[in-house]
Every structure is written in structure tokens, then in C-alpha cells.
Amino acid sequence: MFLFNTFTHVYCLAWGCLSVVTICGNLLVIMFVFYFQQLHTPTNYLIVSLAVADLLVGIIVFPLSMAFSLSSCLYHEGLFCKVRISFDITLSTASILNLCCISIDRYYAICQPLTYTTKISYRVIVIMILMSWGVSVVISVSIIIAGLNNETCEESCFIDVLIENTIGPILSFYLPVIIMLCIYLKIFLVAQRQARSIWNTTCQRATGGATVSKMERKATKTLATVLGVFLLCWTPFFLCVTFLPFINNSVSLPVMETLNWLTLSNSMLNPFIYAFFYSWFRSAFKMIISGKIFQGDFTDSKLS
């Protein structure tokens, strides 16, 4: 009993800290974008939409998941479990789709810079955000309904299993991942081509070669971080969900919960990858930490 109570306390403390970091990180991102005039750009509004989804994951999904992991709810699929699952699916899918929209925005910014302002306007950004959230709600409702229908069938209903384990994951994960992989590969190839162009312009001087090498390393590191962390957090869970019907749902509940926690941790990491990675966000963070932002109006400050 003592060991169980100790484990429970450690478990709650660990995931409570994770929830707090997720909430604080995403709150800072939202605050930075709305406070500093320089950050009022289409790209950053997409980052705000992503931060809102991840913030709600920290506020709603983390506490519910932690409570249900320590209760019998997981074994009886009650009403509150359905609420937890619906929030989980909606917010996680919204987070993924927002990441996909950010990759599309970066594609036009890097690969088609001359037409970027005309193709990625504020109206287009609003449409992308609304579609991300709308599709997330539709997918969540469809999967929940399919799960409820399954409970009324003597055997698993084929169409509901298809929605819950195939169509849902395809729309929520596999399709956005394929889109992001293709886009980031294109961005990487364009960045390499631009780097080689700079190298040729500098007549292959040593400094030019060093610049090219640095640019290529930076592009490689950025894309590897973005895609690597995302795939590391999400792939195991969706692979497990997809293949569950083929293994007679034999995956244990603790394994599924562990995989689910891994996906949720991506909401904590997103602010660091997609926001604090940029220098102007780091500058804004320093202004907050130093207290400078409370000493006057710095909304028009130029962030380096």
C-alpha cells in the first residue's frame, strides 16, 4: 500500500509538472504574439492557433488523463471517459492540423517568396485555422459515435471499426504527416539550392563555403527537429490504433496509456520547437524574465 501511494504521488507530481510546463509555454507564445506588434504576422497567428490547441491539452486533457489513469474509469468506459476521449481527439487533431498549416505557410514563404503575401493573406490564414478546428471536431464526433455504436453490436461493426481505426487515423495523422514530409522535403531541397546559389555568387571563396555549410546544417537541424520530435511522439500511438483490429485488441491498457501520454507530451514541446526556436521569441522571453516589459509600453519594440 505504501509503495502504491508513493507511486501515485510521484506519478501525479510528474504529470502535474508536465501539465504546468505545457500551459505556461503555450501561454507565453500567445501573449508574445498579441503583445508585440512586430509579431502580428500570418505565420504567427497560425502558431497562436497551435498554441491554443496545446494550451487546452494542458488545461483539460492532461488533468483528465491523469485522473482516469489512476481510477477505474478506464475499465468501465463511463460518460467522463467519453468526455476525456472527445477532448483528447479534438485537441490533438487540431494540434496536428495546425502543424500541417504551418508547414504549408513555410512552403510558400521559402519556396515562393515573391507570391507569398498574395497567396497567404490574413483571410487565408483565418480559413486555414477554422478548417483545422472544424475538421478536428468532425473527426472527434465521428470516432466517438463509431465507438458508441460498437458497444451496441454483438460483434464489432465493420463500418464503425473502419472509422475508429482506419479513417480517423488517416485523416488525423497519416495524411497530415505525408503532407508535412513532402513539404519539408521540398523546403529542404530549395534551401540547398539557394545555398549553392550563394556559394556560386561568392566565387567559391572559403567564407562562402563556410556560409553554405552553415546554412545547410541549420536547415537540416531544423527540419530534423520538427519532424523527428513530431513523429517520435505520434507514430507509436497511431500505429498501435491502426493495427488493433488485426491483433484482436490484445494491447494492454497500460501500454495504450503510455503511448497516449507520449502523444500529449508533444503539446509541451511544440512551443519550444515552433516559437522559442526563433530569435524574436527568445528576445521577448528575456524581456518577460527581466521584468523590462512591466516598466513601460514595449508593444512597438523591435525584437532581434
PDB file of C-alpha atoms in Angstrom:
ATOM      1  CA  MET A   1       0.000   0.000   0.000  1.00  0.00           C
ATOM      2  CA  PHE A   2       2.820   2.374   0.884  1.00  0.00           C
ATOM      3  CA  LEU A   3       4.553   1.649  -2.421  1.00  0.00           C
ATOM      4  CA  PHE A   4       1.304   2.253  -4.314  1.00  0.00           C
ATOM      5  CA  ASN A   5       0.746   5.600  -2.580  1.00  0.00           C
ATOM      6  CA  THR A   6       4.342   6.614  -3.275  1.00  0.00           C
ATOM      7  CA  PHE A   7       3.945   5.696  -6.949  1.00  0.00           C
ATOM      8  CA  THR A   8       0.685   7.646  -7.126  1.00  0.00           C
ATOM      9  CA  HIS A   9       2.286  10.755  -5.646  1.00  0.00           C
ATOM     10  CA  VAL A  10       5.300  10.559  -7.964  1.00  0.00           C
ATOM     11  CA  TYR A  11       3.020   9.926 -10.940  1.00  0.00           C
ATOM     12  CA  CYS A  12       0.804  12.923 -10.144  1.00  0.00           C
ATOM     13  CA  LEU A  13       3.801  15.160  -9.490  1.00  0.00           C
ATOM     14  CA  ALA A  14       5.498  14.205 -12.754  1.00  0.00           C
ATOM     15  CA  TRP A  15       2.474  14.724 -14.960  1.00  0.00           C
ATOM     16  CA  GLY A  16       1.362  17.741 -12.971  1.00  0.00           C
ATOM     17  CA  CYS A  17       4.721  19.380 -13.766  1.00  0.00           C
ATOM     18  CA  LEU A  18       4.336  18.390 -17.409  1.00  0.00           C
ATOM     19  CA  SER A  19       0.894  19.987 -17.484  1.00  0.00           C
ATOM     20  CA  VAL A  20       2.174  23.215 -15.879  1.00  0.00           C
ATOM     21  CA  VAL A  21       5.075  23.481 -18.353  1.00  0.00           C
ATOM     22  CA  THR A  22       2.659  22.899 -21.252  1.00  0.00           C
ATOM     23  CA  ILE A  23       0.283  25.588 -20.026  1.00  0.00           C
ATOM     24  CA  CYS A  24       2.996  28.156 -19.250  1.00  0.00           C
ATOM     25  CA  GLY A  25       4.881  27.596 -22.509  1.00  0.00           C
ATOM     26  CA  ASN A  26       1.825  27.994 -24.694  1.00  0.00           C
ATOM     27  CA  LEU A  27       0.504  30.938 -22.690  1.00  0.00           C
ATOM     28  CA  LEU A  28       3.808  32.739 -23.268  1.00  0.00           C
ATOM     29  CA  VAL A  29       3.577  32.101 -27.008  1.00  0.00           C
ATOM     30  CA  ILE A  30       0.044  33.519 -27.164  1.00  0.00           C
ATOM     31  CA  MET A  31       0.982  36.522 -25.031  1.00  0.00           C
ATOM     32  CA  PHE A  32       4.074  37.315 -27.083  1.00  0.00           C
ATOM     33  CA  VAL A  33       2.225  37.317 -30.400  1.00  0.00           C
ATOM     34  CA  PHE A  34      -0.647  39.504 -29.219  1.00  0.00           C
ATOM     35  CA  TYR A  35       1.530  41.936 -27.245  1.00  0.00           C
ATOM     36  CA  PHE A  36       4.323  42.705 -29.700  1.00  0.00           C
ATOM     37  CA  GLN A  37       3.226  44.484 -32.871  1.00  0.00           C
ATOM     38  CA  GLN A  38       6.155  43.032 -34.795  1.00  0.00           C
ATOM     39  CA  LEU A  39       4.770  39.519 -34.289  1.00  0.00           C
ATOM     40  CA  HIS A  40       1.377  40.281 -35.853  1.00  0.00           C
ATOM     41  CA  THR A  41       2.015  38.193 -38.955  1.00  0.00           C
ATOM     42  CA  PRO A  42       0.022  35.418 -40.693  1.00  0.00           C
ATOM     43  CA  THR A  43       2.599  32.811 -39.690  1.00  0.00           C
ATOM     44  CA  ASN A  44       2.441  33.754 -36.026  1.00  0.00           C
ATOM     45  CA  TYR A  45      -1.362  33.624 -35.990  1.00  0.00           C
ATOM     46  CA  LEU A  46      -1.059  30.002 -37.072  1.00  0.00           C
ATOM     47  CA  ILE A  47       1.386  29.494 -34.214  1.00  0.00           C
ATOM     48  CA  VAL A  48      -1.187  31.063 -31.855  1.00  0.00           C
ATOM     49  CA  SER A  49      -3.839  28.621 -33.089  1.00  0.00           C
ATOM     50  CA  LEU A  50      -1.407  25.767 -32.440  1.00  0.00           C
ATOM     51  CA  ALA A  51      -0.610  27.188 -29.007  1.00  0.00           C
ATOM     52  CA  VAL A  52      -4.327  27.435 -28.135  1.00  0.00           C
ATOM     53  CA  ALA A  53      -4.823  23.752 -29.009  1.00  0.00           C
ATOM     54  CA  ASP A  54      -1.777  22.750 -26.964  1.00  0.00           C
ATOM     55  CA  LEU A  55      -2.817  25.056 -24.104  1.00  0.00           C
ATOM     56  CA  LEU A  56      -6.215  23.351 -23.906  1.00  0.00           C
ATOM     57  CA  VAL A  57      -4.449  19.981 -23.942  1.00  0.00           C
ATOM     58  CA  GLY A  58      -2.501  21.108 -20.875  1.00  0.00           C
ATOM     59  CA  ILE A  59      -5.583  22.531 -19.128  1.00  0.00           C
ATOM     60  CA  ILE A  60      -8.160  19.849 -19.969  1.00  0.00           C
ATOM     61  CA  VAL A  61      -6.674  16.655 -21.384  1.00  0.00           C
ATOM     62  CA  PHE A  62      -3.674  16.326 -19.055  1.00  0.00           C
ATOM     63  CA  PRO A  63      -5.688  16.504 -15.796  1.00  0.00           C
ATOM     64  CA  LEU A  64      -8.434  14.220 -17.149  1.00  0.00           C
ATOM     65  CA  SER A  65      -5.913  11.676 -18.423  1.00  0.00           C
ATOM     66  CA  MET A  66      -4.019  11.740 -15.135  1.00  0.00           C
ATOM     67  CA  ALA A  67      -7.217  11.280 -13.102  1.00  0.00           C
ATOM     68  CA  PHE A  68      -8.538   8.496 -15.290  1.00  0.00           C
ATOM     69  CA  SER A  69      -5.206   6.669 -15.327  1.00  0.00           C
ATOM     70  CA  LEU A  70      -5.466   6.386 -11.549  1.00  0.00           C
ATOM     71  CA  SER A  71      -9.146   5.396 -11.429  1.00  0.00           C
ATOM     72  CA  SER A  72     -11.359   2.567 -12.530  1.00  0.00           C
ATOM     73  CA  CYS A  73     -12.925   4.785 -15.172  1.00  0.00           C
ATOM     74  CA  LEU A  74     -10.578   3.374 -17.771  1.00  0.00           C
ATOM     75  CA  TYR A  75     -12.044  -0.049 -17.240  1.00  0.00           C
ATOM     76  CA  HIS A  76     -15.717   0.924 -17.389  1.00  0.00           C
ATOM     77  CA  GLU A  77     -15.847   3.448 -20.239  1.00  0.00           C
ATOM     78  CA  GLY A  78     -18.244   5.812 -18.467  1.00  0.00           C
ATOM     79  CA  LEU A  79     -19.524   9.214 -19.543  1.00  0.00           C
ATOM     80  CA  PHE A  80     -16.468  11.064 -18.247  1.00  0.00           C
ATOM     81  CA  CYS A  81     -14.230   8.719 -20.215  1.00  0.00           C
ATOM     82  CA  LYS A  82     -16.110   9.685 -23.375  1.00  0.00           C
ATOM     83  CA  VAL A  83     -15.628  13.350 -22.494  1.00  0.00           C
ATOM     84  CA  ARG A  84     -11.918  12.779 -21.994  1.00  0.00           C
ATOM     85  CA  ILE A  85     -11.586  10.924 -25.298  1.00  0.00           C
ATOM     86  CA  SER A  86     -13.545  13.576 -27.207  1.00  0.00           C
ATOM     87  CA  PHE A  87     -11.341  16.392 -25.879  1.00  0.00           C
ATOM     88  CA  ASP A  88      -8.233  14.296 -26.500  1.00  0.00           C
ATOM     89  CA  ILE A  89      -9.099  13.568 -30.132  1.00  0.00           C
ATOM     90  CA  THR A  90     -10.340  17.089 -30.927  1.00  0.00           C
ATOM     91  CA  LEU A  91      -7.394  18.980 -29.442  1.00  0.00           C
ATOM     92  CA  SER A  92      -4.718  16.534 -30.577  1.00  0.00           C
ATOM     93  CA  THR A  93      -6.080  16.530 -34.133  1.00  0.00           C
ATOM     94  CA  ALA A  94      -6.303  20.333 -34.079  1.00  0.00           C
ATOM     95  CA  SER A  95      -2.670  20.460 -32.973  1.00  0.00           C
ATOM     96  CA  ILE A  96      -1.597  18.157 -35.828  1.00  0.00           C
ATOM     97  CA  LEU A  97      -3.608  20.041 -38.462  1.00  0.00           C
ATOM     98  CA  ASN A  98      -2.215  23.368 -37.254  1.00  0.00           C
ATOM     99  CA  LEU A  99       1.297  21.954 -37.639  1.00  0.00           C
ATOM    100  CA  CYS A 100       0.330  20.961 -41.172  1.00  0.00           C
ATOM    101  CA  CYS A 101      -0.914  24.505 -41.898  1.00  0.00           C
ATOM    102  CA  ILE A 102       2.353  25.941 -40.562  1.00  0.00           C
ATOM    103  CA  SER A 103       4.302  23.727 -42.963  1.00  0.00           C
ATOM    104  CA  ILE A 104       2.168  24.977 -45.865  1.00  0.00           C
ATOM    105  CA  ASP A 105       2.806  28.573 -44.803  1.00  0.00           C
ATOM    106  CA  ARG A 106       6.565  27.913 -44.605  1.00  0.00           C
ATOM    107  CA  TYR A 107       6.486  26.331 -48.060  1.00  0.00           C
ATOM    108  CA  TYR A 108       5.141  29.490 -49.688  1.00  0.00           C
ATOM    109  CA  ALA A 109       7.406  31.735 -47.595  1.00  0.00           C
ATOM    110  CA  ILE A 110      10.592  29.881 -48.595  1.00  0.00           C
ATOM    111  CA  CYS A 111       9.804  28.319 -51.965  1.00  0.00           C
ATOM    112  CA  GLN A 112       7.593  31.063 -53.428  1.00  0.00           C
ATOM    113  CA  PRO A 113       8.594  34.257 -51.577  1.00  0.00           C
ATOM    114  CA  LEU A 114       7.513  36.633 -54.357  1.00  0.00           C
ATOM    115  CA  THR A 115       3.891  35.465 -54.230  1.00  0.00           C
ATOM    116  CA  TYR A 116       3.755  34.731 -50.517  1.00  0.00           C
ATOM    117  CA  THR A 117       1.902  37.883 -49.437  1.00  0.00           C
ATOM    118  CA  THR A 118      -0.796  37.402 -52.073  1.00  0.00           C
ATOM    119  CA  LYS A 119      -1.334  33.671 -51.505  1.00  0.00           C
ATOM    120  CA  ILE A 120      -1.038  33.633 -47.702  1.00  0.00           C
ATOM    121  CA  SER A 121      -3.209  36.569 -46.673  1.00  0.00           C
ATOM    122  CA  TYR A 122      -4.929  37.064 -43.326  1.00  0.00           C
ATOM    123  CA  ARG A 123      -8.158  35.798 -44.889  1.00  0.00           C
ATOM    124  CA  VAL A 124      -6.433  32.589 -45.990  1.00  0.00           C
ATOM    125  CA  ILE A 125      -4.958  32.161 -42.506  1.00  0.00           C
ATOM    126  CA  VAL A 126      -8.403  32.511 -40.893  1.00  0.00           C
ATOM    127  CA  ILE A 127      -9.810  29.913 -43.300  1.00  0.00           C
ATOM    128  CA  MET A 128      -6.937  27.526 -42.517  1.00  0.00           C
ATOM    129  CA  ILE A 129      -7.469  27.921 -38.770  1.00  0.00           C
ATOM    130  CA  LEU A 130     -11.241  27.434 -38.999  1.00  0.00           C
ATOM    131  CA  MET A 131     -10.804  24.371 -41.200  1.00  0.00           C
ATOM    132  CA  SER A 132      -8.261  22.873 -38.796  1.00  0.00           C
ATOM    133  CA  TRP A 133     -10.624  23.187 -35.842  1.00  0.00           C
ATOM    134  CA  GLY A 134     -13.737  22.261 -37.816  1.00  0.00           C
ATOM    135  CA  VAL A 135     -12.206  19.082 -39.233  1.00  0.00           C
ATOM    136  CA  SER A 136     -10.906  18.176 -35.765  1.00  0.00           C
ATOM    137  CA  VAL A 137     -14.397  18.404 -34.264  1.00  0.00           C
ATOM    138  CA  VAL A 138     -15.921  16.370 -37.107  1.00  0.00           C
ATOM    139  CA  ILE A 139     -13.294  13.625 -36.760  1.00  0.00           C
ATOM    140  CA  SER A 140     -13.728  13.521 -32.977  1.00  0.00           C
ATOM    141  CA  VAL A 141     -17.521  13.290 -33.164  1.00  0.00           C
ATOM    142  CA  SER A 142     -17.329  10.583 -35.856  1.00  0.00           C
ATOM    143  CA  ILE A 143     -14.914   8.444 -33.841  1.00  0.00           C
ATOM    144  CA  ILE A 144     -16.946   8.835 -30.628  1.00  0.00           C
ATOM    145  CA  ILE A 145     -20.166   7.866 -32.440  1.00  0.00           C
ATOM    146  CA  ALA A 146     -18.411   4.889 -34.017  1.00  0.00           C
ATOM    147  CA  GLY A 147     -17.189   3.784 -30.595  1.00  0.00           C
ATOM    148  CA  LEU A 148     -20.690   4.082 -29.105  1.00  0.00           C
ATOM    149  CA  ASN A 149     -22.176   2.081 -31.971  1.00  0.00           C
ATOM    150  CA  ASN A 150     -19.584  -0.645 -31.412  1.00  0.00           C
ATOM    151  CA  GLU A 151     -20.815  -1.086 -27.861  1.00  0.00           C
ATOM    152  CA  THR A 152     -24.343  -1.893 -29.112  1.00  0.00           C
ATOM    153  CA  CYS A 153     -23.125  -4.534 -31.582  1.00  0.00           C
ATOM    154  CA  GLU A 154     -22.806  -8.163 -30.599  1.00  0.00           C
ATOM    155  CA  GLU A 155     -19.635  -8.169 -32.666  1.00  0.00           C
ATOM    156  CA  SER A 156     -17.555  -5.231 -33.831  1.00  0.00           C
ATOM    157  CA  CYS A 157     -19.428  -3.360 -36.563  1.00  0.00           C
ATOM    158  CA  PHE A 158     -17.249  -3.202 -39.636  1.00  0.00           C
ATOM    159  CA  ILE A 159     -18.073   0.373 -40.628  1.00  0.00           C
ATOM    160  CA  ASP A 160     -17.501   1.655 -37.071  1.00  0.00           C
ATOM    161  CA  VAL A 161     -14.187  -0.191 -36.764  1.00  0.00           C
ATOM    162  CA  LEU A 162     -13.249   1.251 -40.143  1.00  0.00           C
ATOM    163  CA  ILE A 163     -13.984   4.791 -38.929  1.00  0.00           C
ATOM    164  CA  GLU A 164     -12.402   4.377 -35.495  1.00  0.00           C
ATOM    165  CA  ASN A 165      -9.228   2.524 -36.504  1.00  0.00           C
ATOM    166  CA  THR A 166      -8.635   3.446 -40.144  1.00  0.00           C
ATOM    167  CA  ILE A 167     -10.376   6.532 -41.500  1.00  0.00           C
ATOM    168  CA  GLY A 168      -9.923   8.500 -38.261  1.00  0.00           C
ATOM    169  CA  PRO A 169      -6.145   7.885 -38.026  1.00  0.00           C
ATOM    170  CA  ILE A 170      -5.720   8.568 -41.753  1.00  0.00           C
ATOM    171  CA  LEU A 171      -7.394  11.992 -41.505  1.00  0.00           C
ATOM    172  CA  SER A 172      -5.943  12.842 -38.084  1.00  0.00           C
ATOM    173  CA  PHE A 173      -2.379  11.657 -38.608  1.00  0.00           C
ATOM    174  CA  TYR A 174      -1.231   9.801 -41.727  1.00  0.00           C
ATOM    175  CA  LEU A 175      -2.463  12.314 -44.318  1.00  0.00           C
ATOM    176  CA  PRO A 176      -1.112  15.391 -42.456  1.00  0.00           C
ATOM    177  CA  VAL A 177       2.206  13.557 -41.932  1.00  0.00           C
ATOM    178  CA  ILE A 178       2.534  12.752 -45.629  1.00  0.00           C
ATOM    179  CA  ILE A 179       1.758  16.374 -46.482  1.00  0.00           C
ATOM    180  CA  MET A 180       4.335  17.664 -43.974  1.00  0.00           C
ATOM    181  CA  LEU A 181       7.008  15.217 -45.129  1.00  0.00           C
ATOM    182  CA  CYS A 182       6.556  16.244 -48.759  1.00  0.00           C
ATOM    183  CA  ILE A 183       6.516  19.953 -47.914  1.00  0.00           C
ATOM    184  CA  TYR A 184       9.559  19.898 -45.646  1.00  0.00           C
ATOM    185  CA  LEU A 185      11.464  17.784 -48.172  1.00  0.00           C
ATOM    186  CA  LYS A 186      10.686  20.396 -50.812  1.00  0.00           C
ATOM    187  CA  ILE A 187      11.739  23.201 -48.440  1.00  0.00           C
ATOM    188  CA  PHE A 188      14.989  21.408 -47.673  1.00  0.00           C
ATOM    189  CA  LEU A 189      15.766  20.933 -51.372  1.00  0.00           C
ATOM    190  CA  VAL A 190      15.028  24.591 -52.096  1.00  0.00           C
ATOM    191  CA  ALA A 191      17.212  25.671 -49.161  1.00  0.00           C
ATOM    192  CA  GLN A 192      20.062  23.562 -50.534  1.00  0.00           C
ATOM    193  CA  ARG A 193      19.609  25.074 -53.982  1.00  0.00           C
ATOM    194  CA  GLN A 194      19.635  28.594 -52.530  1.00  0.00           C
ATOM    195  CA  ALA A 195      22.743  27.752 -50.530  1.00  0.00           C
ATOM    196  CA  ARG A 196      24.533  26.530 -53.661  1.00  0.00           C
ATOM    197  CA  SER A 197      23.481  29.723 -55.446  1.00  0.00           C
ATOM    198  CA  ILE A 198      25.067  31.807 -52.683  1.00  0.00           C
ATOM    199  CA  TRP A 199      28.178  29.655 -52.883  1.00  0.00           C
ATOM    200  CA  ASN A 200      28.448  30.309 -56.642  1.00  0.00           C
ATOM    201  CA  THR A 201      27.838  34.028 -56.157  1.00  0.00           C
ATOM    202  CA  THR A 202      30.752  34.297 -53.777  1.00  0.00           C
ATOM    203  CA  CYS A 203      33.019  32.660 -56.375  1.00  0.00           C
ATOM    204  CA  GLN A 204      33.604  29.647 -54.153  1.00  0.00           C
ATOM    205  CA  ARG A 205      35.540  31.616 -51.590  1.00  0.00           C
ATOM    206  CA  ALA A 206      36.306  29.949 -48.291  1.00  0.00           C
ATOM    207  CA  THR A 207      33.891  32.230 -46.457  1.00  0.00           C
ATOM    208  CA  GLY A 208      31.194  31.372 -48.960  1.00  0.00           C
ATOM    209  CA  GLY A 209      31.784  27.677 -48.467  1.00  0.00           C
ATOM    210  CA  ALA A 210      31.538  28.131 -44.729  1.00  0.00           C
ATOM    211  CA  THR A 211      28.261  30.034 -45.177  1.00  0.00           C
ATOM    212  CA  VAL A 212      26.811  27.310 -47.347  1.00  0.00           C
ATOM    213  CA  SER A 213      27.834  24.628 -44.908  1.00  0.00           C
ATOM    214  CA  LYS A 214      26.296  26.551 -42.015  1.00  0.00           C
ATOM    215  CA  MET A 215      23.044  27.154 -43.877  1.00  0.00           C
ATOM    216  CA  GLU A 216      22.704  23.510 -44.854  1.00  0.00           C
ATOM    217  CA  ARG A 217      23.427  22.354 -41.316  1.00  0.00           C
ATOM    218  CA  LYS A 218      20.840  24.780 -39.927  1.00  0.00           C
ATOM    219  CA  ALA A 219      18.194  23.674 -42.432  1.00  0.00           C
ATOM    220  CA  THR A 220      18.920  20.031 -41.720  1.00  0.00           C
ATOM    221  CA  LYS A 221      18.829  20.527 -37.949  1.00  0.00           C
ATOM    222  CA  THR A 222      15.577  22.488 -38.055  1.00  0.00           C
ATOM    223  CA  LEU A 223      13.706  20.009 -40.234  1.00  0.00           C
ATOM    224  CA  ALA A 224      15.111  17.013 -38.359  1.00  0.00           C
ATOM    225  CA  THR A 225      13.962  18.511 -35.043  1.00  0.00           C
ATOM    226  CA  VAL A 226      10.490  19.404 -36.285  1.00  0.00           C
ATOM    227  CA  LEU A 227       9.747  16.108 -37.987  1.00  0.00           C
ATOM    228  CA  GLY A 228      11.735  13.915 -35.593  1.00  0.00           C
ATOM    229  CA  VAL A 229      10.006  15.084 -32.411  1.00  0.00           C
ATOM    230  CA  PHE A 230       6.592  15.053 -34.053  1.00  0.00           C
ATOM    231  CA  LEU A 231       6.971  11.533 -35.464  1.00  0.00           C
ATOM    232  CA  LEU A 232       8.561  10.240 -32.256  1.00  0.00           C
ATOM    233  CA  CYS A 233       5.600  11.406 -30.200  1.00  0.00           C
ATOM    234  CA  TRP A 234       2.757  10.435 -32.508  1.00  0.00           C
ATOM    235  CA  THR A 235       3.757   7.444 -34.675  1.00  0.00           C
ATOM    236  CA  PRO A 236       3.750   4.700 -31.985  1.00  0.00           C
ATOM    237  CA  PHE A 237       0.221   5.555 -30.832  1.00  0.00           C
ATOM    238  CA  PHE A 238      -1.361   5.721 -34.277  1.00  0.00           C
ATOM    239  CA  LEU A 239       0.386   2.566 -35.465  1.00  0.00           C
ATOM    240  CA  CYS A 240      -0.979   0.785 -32.414  1.00  0.00           C
ATOM    241  CA  VAL A 241      -4.511   2.118 -33.004  1.00  0.00           C
ATOM    242  CA  THR A 242      -4.401   1.189 -36.685  1.00  0.00           C
ATOM    243  CA  PHE A 243      -3.336  -2.421 -36.113  1.00  0.00           C
ATOM    244  CA  LEU A 244      -5.508  -3.103 -33.034  1.00  0.00           C
ATOM    245  CA  PRO A 245      -8.279  -4.873 -35.019  1.00  0.00           C
ATOM    246  CA  PHE A 246      -5.711  -7.220 -36.587  1.00  0.00           C
ATOM    247  CA  ILE A 247      -4.364  -8.369 -33.223  1.00  0.00           C
ATOM    248  CA  ASN A 248      -7.779  -8.775 -31.544  1.00  0.00           C
ATOM    249  CA  ASN A 249      -7.309  -5.648 -29.410  1.00  0.00           C
ATOM    250  CA  SER A 250      -4.718  -7.514 -27.361  1.00  0.00           C
ATOM    251  CA  VAL A 251      -2.605  -4.459 -26.457  1.00  0.00           C
ATOM    252  CA  SER A 252      -2.736  -3.908 -22.711  1.00  0.00           C
ATOM    253  CA  LEU A 253      -4.308  -0.784 -21.277  1.00  0.00           C
ATOM    254  CA  PRO A 254      -1.092   0.473 -19.588  1.00  0.00           C
ATOM    255  CA  VAL A 255       0.700   0.297 -22.943  1.00  0.00           C
ATOM    256  CA  MET A 256      -2.041   2.317 -24.637  1.00  0.00           C
ATOM    257  CA  GLU A 257      -1.977   4.889 -21.838  1.00  0.00           C
ATOM    258  CA  THR A 258       1.804   5.208 -22.094  1.00  0.00           C
ATOM    259  CA  LEU A 259       1.559   5.784 -25.840  1.00  0.00           C
ATOM    260  CA  ASN A 260      -1.195   8.330 -25.269  1.00  0.00           C
ATOM    261  CA  TRP A 261       0.955  10.224 -22.749  1.00  0.00           C
ATOM    262  CA  LEU A 262       3.754  10.268 -25.317  1.00  0.00           C
ATOM    263  CA  THR A 263       1.467  11.962 -27.831  1.00  0.00           C
ATOM    264  CA  LEU A 264       0.336  14.515 -25.257  1.00  0.00           C
ATOM    265  CA  SER A 265       3.937  15.427 -24.463  1.00  0.00           C
ATOM    266  CA  ASN A 266       4.195  16.857 -27.987  1.00  0.00           C
ATOM    267  CA  SER A 267       1.937  19.697 -26.844  1.00  0.00           C
ATOM    268  CA  MET A 268       4.600  20.634 -24.303  1.00  0.00           C
ATOM    269  CA  LEU A 269       7.396  20.511 -26.879  1.00  0.00           C
ATOM    270  CA  ASN A 270       5.631  22.482 -29.627  1.00  0.00           C
ATOM    271  CA  PRO A 271       6.195  25.935 -28.057  1.00  0.00           C
ATOM    272  CA  PHE A 272       9.930  25.303 -27.868  1.00  0.00           C
ATOM    273  CA  ILE A 273      10.172  23.953 -31.421  1.00  0.00           C
ATOM    274  CA  TYR A 274       7.852  26.326 -33.261  1.00  0.00           C
ATOM    275  CA  ALA A 275       8.169  29.505 -31.214  1.00  0.00           C
ATOM    276  CA  PHE A 276      11.208  29.781 -28.956  1.00  0.00           C
ATOM    277  CA  PHE A 277      13.305  28.439 -31.834  1.00  0.00           C
ATOM    278  CA  TYR A 278      13.066  31.925 -33.380  1.00  0.00           C
ATOM    279  CA  SER A 279      15.256  34.723 -32.082  1.00  0.00           C
ATOM    280  CA  TRP A 280      12.447  37.259 -31.647  1.00  0.00           C
ATOM    281  CA  PHE A 281      10.590  34.910 -29.325  1.00  0.00           C
ATOM    282  CA  ARG A 282      13.730  34.445 -27.278  1.00  0.00           C
ATOM    283  CA  SER A 283      14.105  38.220 -27.060  1.00  0.00           C
ATOM    284  CA  ALA A 284      10.509  38.569 -25.886  1.00  0.00           C
ATOM    285  CA  PHE A 285      11.066  35.856 -23.296  1.00  0.00           C
ATOM    286  CA  LYS A 286      14.112  37.701 -21.962  1.00  0.00           C
ATOM    287  CA  MET A 287      12.032  40.871 -21.624  1.00  0.00           C
ATOM    288  CA  ILE A 288       9.469  38.957 -19.561  1.00  0.00           C
ATOM    289  CA  ILE A 289      12.036  37.272 -17.321  1.00  0.00           C
ATOM    290  CA  SER A 290      13.981  40.510 -16.707  1.00  0.00           C
ATOM    291  CA  GLY A 291      10.788  42.385 -15.863  1.00  0.00           C
ATOM    292  CA  LYS A 292      11.533  45.019 -18.501  1.00  0.00           C
ATOM    293  CA  ILE A 293       8.138  44.527 -20.106  1.00  0.00           C
ATOM    294  CA  PHE A 294       6.437  45.772 -16.910  1.00  0.00           C
ATOM    295  CA  GLN A 295       8.374  49.057 -16.905  1.00  0.00           C
ATOM    296  CA  GLY A 296       6.605  50.643 -19.875  1.00  0.00           C
ATOM    297  CA  ASP A 297       4.912  50.121 -23.230  1.00  0.00           C
ATOM    298  CA  PHE A 298       7.070  47.956 -25.453  1.00  0.00           C
ATOM    299  CA  THR A 299       4.446  46.839 -27.965  1.00  0.00           C
ATOM    300  CA  ASP A 300       6.339  48.512 -30.808  1.00  0.00           C
ATOM    301  CA  SER A 301       9.748  47.218 -29.714  1.00  0.00           C
ATOM    302  CA  LYS A 302      11.930  45.685 -32.396  1.00  0.00           C
ATOM    303  CA  LEU A 303      12.765  42.139 -31.418  1.00  0.00           C
ATOM    304  CA  SER A 304      16.043  40.808 -32.766  1.00  0.00           C
TER     305      SER A 304
END
